[in-house]
XYZ file of N, CA and C in Angstrom:
456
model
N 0.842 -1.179 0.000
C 0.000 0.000 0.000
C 0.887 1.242 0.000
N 0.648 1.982 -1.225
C 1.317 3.182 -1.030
C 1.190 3.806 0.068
N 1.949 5.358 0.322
C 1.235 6.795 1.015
C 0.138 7.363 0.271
N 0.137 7.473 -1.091
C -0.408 7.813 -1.948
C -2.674 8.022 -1.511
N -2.869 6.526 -0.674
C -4.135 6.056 -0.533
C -4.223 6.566 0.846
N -3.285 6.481 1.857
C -3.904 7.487 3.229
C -3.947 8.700 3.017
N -3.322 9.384 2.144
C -2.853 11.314 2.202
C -4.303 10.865 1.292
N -4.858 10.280 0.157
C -5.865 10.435 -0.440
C -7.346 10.388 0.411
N -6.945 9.623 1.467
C -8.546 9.174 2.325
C -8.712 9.879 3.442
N -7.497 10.758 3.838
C -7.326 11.460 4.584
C -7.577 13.071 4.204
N -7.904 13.343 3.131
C -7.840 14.690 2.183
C -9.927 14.447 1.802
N -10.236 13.473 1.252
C -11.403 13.343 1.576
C -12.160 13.553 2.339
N -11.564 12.824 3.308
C -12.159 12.930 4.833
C -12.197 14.497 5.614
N -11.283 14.889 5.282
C -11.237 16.827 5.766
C -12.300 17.326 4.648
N -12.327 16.744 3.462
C -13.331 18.036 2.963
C -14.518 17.248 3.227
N -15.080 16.104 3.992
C -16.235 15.861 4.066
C -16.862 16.456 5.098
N -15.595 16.746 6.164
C -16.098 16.934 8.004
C -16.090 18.579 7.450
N -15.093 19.266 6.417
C -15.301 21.171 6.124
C -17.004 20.991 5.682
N -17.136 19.719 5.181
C -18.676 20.108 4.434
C -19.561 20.056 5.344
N -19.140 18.990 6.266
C -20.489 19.097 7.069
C -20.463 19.962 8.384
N -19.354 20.179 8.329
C -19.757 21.794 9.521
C -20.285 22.667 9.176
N -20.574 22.655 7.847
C -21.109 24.086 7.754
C -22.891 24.076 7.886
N -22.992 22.851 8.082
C -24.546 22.525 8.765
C -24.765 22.563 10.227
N -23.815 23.172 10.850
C -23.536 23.730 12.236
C -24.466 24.784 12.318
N -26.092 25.314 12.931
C -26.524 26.695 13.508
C -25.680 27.422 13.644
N -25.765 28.769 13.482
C -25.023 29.759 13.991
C -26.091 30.736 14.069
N -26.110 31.456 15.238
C -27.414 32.566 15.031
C -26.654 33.961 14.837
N -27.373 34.754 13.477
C -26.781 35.877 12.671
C -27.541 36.829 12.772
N -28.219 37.318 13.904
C -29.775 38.104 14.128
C -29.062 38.931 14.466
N -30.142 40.367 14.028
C -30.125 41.559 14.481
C -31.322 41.772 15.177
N -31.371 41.578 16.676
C -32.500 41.567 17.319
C -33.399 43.834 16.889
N -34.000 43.787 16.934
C -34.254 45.065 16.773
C -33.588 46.399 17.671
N -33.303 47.604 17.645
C -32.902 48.043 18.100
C -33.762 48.955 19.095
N -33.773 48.908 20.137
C -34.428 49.397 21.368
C -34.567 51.023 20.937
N -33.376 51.173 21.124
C -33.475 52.840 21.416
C -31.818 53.532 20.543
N -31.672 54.404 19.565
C -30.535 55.021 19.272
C -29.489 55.459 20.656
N -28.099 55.399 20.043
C -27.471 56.014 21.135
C -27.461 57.184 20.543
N -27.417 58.332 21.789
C -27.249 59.920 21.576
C -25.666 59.657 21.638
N -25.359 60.302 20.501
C -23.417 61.193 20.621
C -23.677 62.105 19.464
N -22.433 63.437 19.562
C -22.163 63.660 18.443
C -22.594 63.183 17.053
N -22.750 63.723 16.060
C -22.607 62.907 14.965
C -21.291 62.805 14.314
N -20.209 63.300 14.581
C -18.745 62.808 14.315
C -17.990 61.476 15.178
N -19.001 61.442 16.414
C -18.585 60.514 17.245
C -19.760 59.189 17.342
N -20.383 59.258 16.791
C -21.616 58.620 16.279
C -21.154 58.077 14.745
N -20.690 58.476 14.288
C -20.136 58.366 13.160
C -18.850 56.889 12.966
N -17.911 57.287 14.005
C -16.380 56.436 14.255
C -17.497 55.601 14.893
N -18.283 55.373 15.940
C -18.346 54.338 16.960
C -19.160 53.635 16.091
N -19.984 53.818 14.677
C -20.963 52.882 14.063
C -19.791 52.194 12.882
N -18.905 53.083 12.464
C -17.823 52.159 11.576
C -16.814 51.426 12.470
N -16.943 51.518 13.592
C -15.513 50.899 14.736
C -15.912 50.356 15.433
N -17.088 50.339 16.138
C -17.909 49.533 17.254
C -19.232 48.726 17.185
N -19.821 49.292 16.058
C -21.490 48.678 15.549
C -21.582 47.299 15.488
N -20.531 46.407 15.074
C -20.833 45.399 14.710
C -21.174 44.397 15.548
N -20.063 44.560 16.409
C -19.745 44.061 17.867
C -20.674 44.094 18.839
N -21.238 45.695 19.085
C -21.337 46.298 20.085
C -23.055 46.820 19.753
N -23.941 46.599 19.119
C -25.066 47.076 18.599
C -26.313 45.801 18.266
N -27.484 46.327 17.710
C -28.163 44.895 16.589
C -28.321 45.651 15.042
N -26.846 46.258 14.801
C -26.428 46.847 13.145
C -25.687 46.587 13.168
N -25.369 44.984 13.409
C -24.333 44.471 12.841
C -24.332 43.766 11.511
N -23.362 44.200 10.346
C -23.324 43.845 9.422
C -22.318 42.471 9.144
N -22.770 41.204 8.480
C -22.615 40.109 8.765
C -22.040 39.573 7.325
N -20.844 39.418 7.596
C -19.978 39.929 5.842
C -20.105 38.195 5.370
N -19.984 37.916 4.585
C -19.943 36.794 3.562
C -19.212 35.625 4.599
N -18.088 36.214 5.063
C -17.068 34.275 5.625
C -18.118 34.620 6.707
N -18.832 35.360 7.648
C -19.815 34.899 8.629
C -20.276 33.547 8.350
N -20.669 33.001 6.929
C -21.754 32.025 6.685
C -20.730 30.870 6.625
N -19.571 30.678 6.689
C -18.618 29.724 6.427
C -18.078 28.992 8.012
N -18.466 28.180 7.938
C -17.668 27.561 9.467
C -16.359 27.012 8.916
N -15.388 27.811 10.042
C -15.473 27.418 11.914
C -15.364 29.082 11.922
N -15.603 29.228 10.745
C -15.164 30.991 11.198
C -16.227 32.037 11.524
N -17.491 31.279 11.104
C -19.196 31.693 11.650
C -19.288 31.559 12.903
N -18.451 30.744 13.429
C -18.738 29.973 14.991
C -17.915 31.225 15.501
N -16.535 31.529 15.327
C -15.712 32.798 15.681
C -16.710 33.903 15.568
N -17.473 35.050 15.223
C -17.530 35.486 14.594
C -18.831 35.951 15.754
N -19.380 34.946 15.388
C -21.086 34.829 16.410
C -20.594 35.103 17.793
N -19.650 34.334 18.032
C -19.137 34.457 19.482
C -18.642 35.746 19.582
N -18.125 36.445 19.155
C -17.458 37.642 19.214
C -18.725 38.573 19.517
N -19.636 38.601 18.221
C -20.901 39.555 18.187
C -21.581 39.389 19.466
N -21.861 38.273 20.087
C -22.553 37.560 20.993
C -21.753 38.377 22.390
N -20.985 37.896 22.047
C -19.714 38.748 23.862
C -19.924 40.084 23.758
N -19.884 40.813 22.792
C -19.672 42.072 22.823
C -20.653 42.934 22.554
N -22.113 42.123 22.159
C -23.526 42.877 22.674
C -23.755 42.519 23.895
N -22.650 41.350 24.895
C -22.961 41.443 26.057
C -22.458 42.047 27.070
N -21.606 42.437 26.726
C -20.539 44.052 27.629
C -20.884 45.136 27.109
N -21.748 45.486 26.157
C -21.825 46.932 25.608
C -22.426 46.260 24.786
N -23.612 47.175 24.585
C -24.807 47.067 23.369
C -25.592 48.886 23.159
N -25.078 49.321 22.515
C -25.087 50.738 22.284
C -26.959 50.608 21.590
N -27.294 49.519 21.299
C -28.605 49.544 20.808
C -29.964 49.329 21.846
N -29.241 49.513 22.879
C -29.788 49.233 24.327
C -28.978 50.340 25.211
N -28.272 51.230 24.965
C -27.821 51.948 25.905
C -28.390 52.894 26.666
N -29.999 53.727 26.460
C -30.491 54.206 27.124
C -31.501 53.639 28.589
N -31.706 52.162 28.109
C -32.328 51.124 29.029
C -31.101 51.311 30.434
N -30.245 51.176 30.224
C -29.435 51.154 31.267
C -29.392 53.063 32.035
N -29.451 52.449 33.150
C -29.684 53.605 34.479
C -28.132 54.362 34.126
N -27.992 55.228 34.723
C -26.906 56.576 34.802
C -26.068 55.980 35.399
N -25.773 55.252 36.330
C -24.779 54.835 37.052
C -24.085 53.378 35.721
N -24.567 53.005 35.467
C -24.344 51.301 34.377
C -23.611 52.811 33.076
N -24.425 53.483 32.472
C -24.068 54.378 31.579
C -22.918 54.794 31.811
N -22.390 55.624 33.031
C -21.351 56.116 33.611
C -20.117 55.415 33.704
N -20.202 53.953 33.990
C -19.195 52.914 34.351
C -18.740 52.580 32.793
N -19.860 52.369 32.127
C -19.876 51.906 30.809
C -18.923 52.890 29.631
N -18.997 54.103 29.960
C -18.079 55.469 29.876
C -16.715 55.658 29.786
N -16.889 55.118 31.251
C -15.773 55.354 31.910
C -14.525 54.459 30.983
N -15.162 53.020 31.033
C -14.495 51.831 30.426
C -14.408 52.003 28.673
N -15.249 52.297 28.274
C -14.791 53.211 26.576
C -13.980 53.845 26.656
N -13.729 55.127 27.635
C -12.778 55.891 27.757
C -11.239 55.175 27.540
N -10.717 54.430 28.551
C -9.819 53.360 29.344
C -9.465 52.558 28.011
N -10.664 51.748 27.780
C -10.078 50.947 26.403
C -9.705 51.865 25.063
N -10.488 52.217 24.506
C -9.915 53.364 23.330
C -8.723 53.968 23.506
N -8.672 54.309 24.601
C -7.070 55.355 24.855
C -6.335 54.277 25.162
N -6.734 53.186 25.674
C -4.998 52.221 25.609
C -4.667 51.740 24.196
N -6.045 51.547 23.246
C -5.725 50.786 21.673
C -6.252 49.468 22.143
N -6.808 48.975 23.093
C -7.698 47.684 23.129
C -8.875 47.700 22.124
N -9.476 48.948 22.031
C -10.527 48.853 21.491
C -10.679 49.837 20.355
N -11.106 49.432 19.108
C -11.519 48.287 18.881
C -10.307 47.017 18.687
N -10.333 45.865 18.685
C -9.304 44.792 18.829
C -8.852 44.674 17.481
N -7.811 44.768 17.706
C -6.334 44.625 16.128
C -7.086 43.456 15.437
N -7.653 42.675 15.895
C -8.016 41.693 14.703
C -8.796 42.003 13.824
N -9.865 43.042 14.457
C -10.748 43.481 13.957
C -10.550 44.066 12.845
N -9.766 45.244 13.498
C -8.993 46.082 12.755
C -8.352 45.798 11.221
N -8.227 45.216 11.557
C -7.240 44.343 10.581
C -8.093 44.294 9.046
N -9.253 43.688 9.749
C -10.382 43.264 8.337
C -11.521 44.478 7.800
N -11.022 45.411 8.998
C -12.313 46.188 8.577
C -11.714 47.726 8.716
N -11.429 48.343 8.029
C -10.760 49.857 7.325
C -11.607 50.661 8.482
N -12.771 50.522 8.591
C -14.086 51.784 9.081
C -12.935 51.743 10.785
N -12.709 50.509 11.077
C -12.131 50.473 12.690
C -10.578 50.746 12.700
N -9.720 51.085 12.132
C -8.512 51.365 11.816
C -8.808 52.841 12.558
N -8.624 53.098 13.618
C -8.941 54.557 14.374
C -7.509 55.517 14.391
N -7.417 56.717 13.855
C -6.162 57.650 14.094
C -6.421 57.937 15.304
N -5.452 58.676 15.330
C -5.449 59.228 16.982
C -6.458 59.817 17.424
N -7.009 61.012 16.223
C -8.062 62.201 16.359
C -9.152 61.843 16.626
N -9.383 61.069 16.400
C -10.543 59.381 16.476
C -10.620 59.294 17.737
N -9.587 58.632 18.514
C -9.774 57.905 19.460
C -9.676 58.857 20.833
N -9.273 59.878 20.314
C -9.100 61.541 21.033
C -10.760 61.875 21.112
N -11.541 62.181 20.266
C -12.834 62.136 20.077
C -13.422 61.168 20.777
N -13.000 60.138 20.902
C -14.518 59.001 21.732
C -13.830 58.934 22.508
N -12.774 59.340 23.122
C -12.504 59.499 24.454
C -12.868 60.988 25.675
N -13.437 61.996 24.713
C -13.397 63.100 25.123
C -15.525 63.071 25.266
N -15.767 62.117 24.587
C -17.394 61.954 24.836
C -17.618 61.254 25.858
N -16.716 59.983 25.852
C -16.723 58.864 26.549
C -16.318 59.274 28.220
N -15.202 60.462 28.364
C -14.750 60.438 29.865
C -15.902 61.617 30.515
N -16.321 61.159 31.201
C -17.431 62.471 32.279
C -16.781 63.513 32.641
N -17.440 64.713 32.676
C -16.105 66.197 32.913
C -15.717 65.633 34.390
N -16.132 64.897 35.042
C -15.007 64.562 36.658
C -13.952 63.806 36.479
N -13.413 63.096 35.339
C -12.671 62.685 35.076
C -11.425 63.222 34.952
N -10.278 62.916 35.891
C -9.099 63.854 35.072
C -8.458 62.816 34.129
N -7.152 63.861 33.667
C -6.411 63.278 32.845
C -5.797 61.707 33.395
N -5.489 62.005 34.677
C -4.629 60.764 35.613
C -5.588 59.684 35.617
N -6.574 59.620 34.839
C -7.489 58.336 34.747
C -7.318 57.652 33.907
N -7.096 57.896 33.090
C -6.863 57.466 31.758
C -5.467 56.890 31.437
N -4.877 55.668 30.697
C -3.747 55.188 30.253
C -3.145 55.757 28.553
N -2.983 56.622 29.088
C -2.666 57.146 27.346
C -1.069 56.465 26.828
C-alpha cells in the first residue's frame, strides 16, 4: 500500500467533516434596536464604523460569517460584545451602568484595546487615528474625570 491512498482518504475525509460543519446553527440576528445612542454625529459616526458590529443589533454580517469554523468565531465575538456593551440598548441602562460603561470606553480606546487589532485588521471603518480615538474618548470620559485616569 502506497502513502499515496492514506494522504488520499485522509484529504477526503477533511473536505467531508469542512462540508459538514457548515450545517452547524449559527445565530446571525439583528435583534431590533431598542433605542438610538445619543453622541455627536462625528462621534456617532467612528463608533458605528468601529464599534457597531460588535457592540449594537447593526451588525453587518460579511460573507465568511456564513462559512464555518469561522461563523462559529464570529457569532461568538458579536454575541460577547452585545454582552458588555450594546449601544442599541444603551439608554435602558440607568446613569450609574451608563457612567461605568463610559468610563471603560474611555480606558479601552485610549490604551488601543478597542476596537481589537483583529478586527482592525479586516475592517478599514475600525482602523482609528489618533483624532478618532481623542474624540470618543473626550465623549466617553465624564467632565469629573481627570487626565490621571486614563492610560494614554
Amino acid at each position: 500500500m502506497s502513502l499515496r491512498v492514506p494522504v488520499r482518504r485522509l484529504a477526503i475525509a477533511a473536505v467531508l467533516v469542512a462540508a459538514a460543519i457548515q450545517f452547524v446553527p449559527v445565530d446571525r440576528t439583528n435583534p431590533p434596536v431598542e433605542t438610538a445612542l445619543t453622541a455627536p454625529p462625528a462621534v456617532r459616526e467612528i463608533l458605528v464604523g468601529a464599534c457597531f458590529d460588535c457592540h449594537s443589533h447593526e451588525t453587518t454580517w460579511p460573507w465568511y460569517s456564513r462559512v464555518a469554523p469561522l461563523s462559529w468565531l464570529i457569532a461568538d465575538h458579536v454575541t460577547e460584545g452585545r454582552r458588555d456593551l450594546n449601544f442599541s440598548r444603551w439608554p435602558a441602562f440607568d446613569l450609574d451602568a451608563q457612567d461605568l460603561l463610559l468610563r471603560e470606553i474611555a480606558r479601552e480606546v485610549a490604551a488601543g484595546d478597542m476596537p481589537p487589532r483583529s478586527y482592525a485588521a479586516a475592517h478599514s471603518a475600525a482602523r482609528l487615528t489618533a483624532a478618532q480615538r481623542d474624540q470618543i474618548v473626550s465623549w466617553a470620559r465624564p467632565a469629573t474625570d481627570s487626565e490621571a485616569d486614563l492610560p494614554y
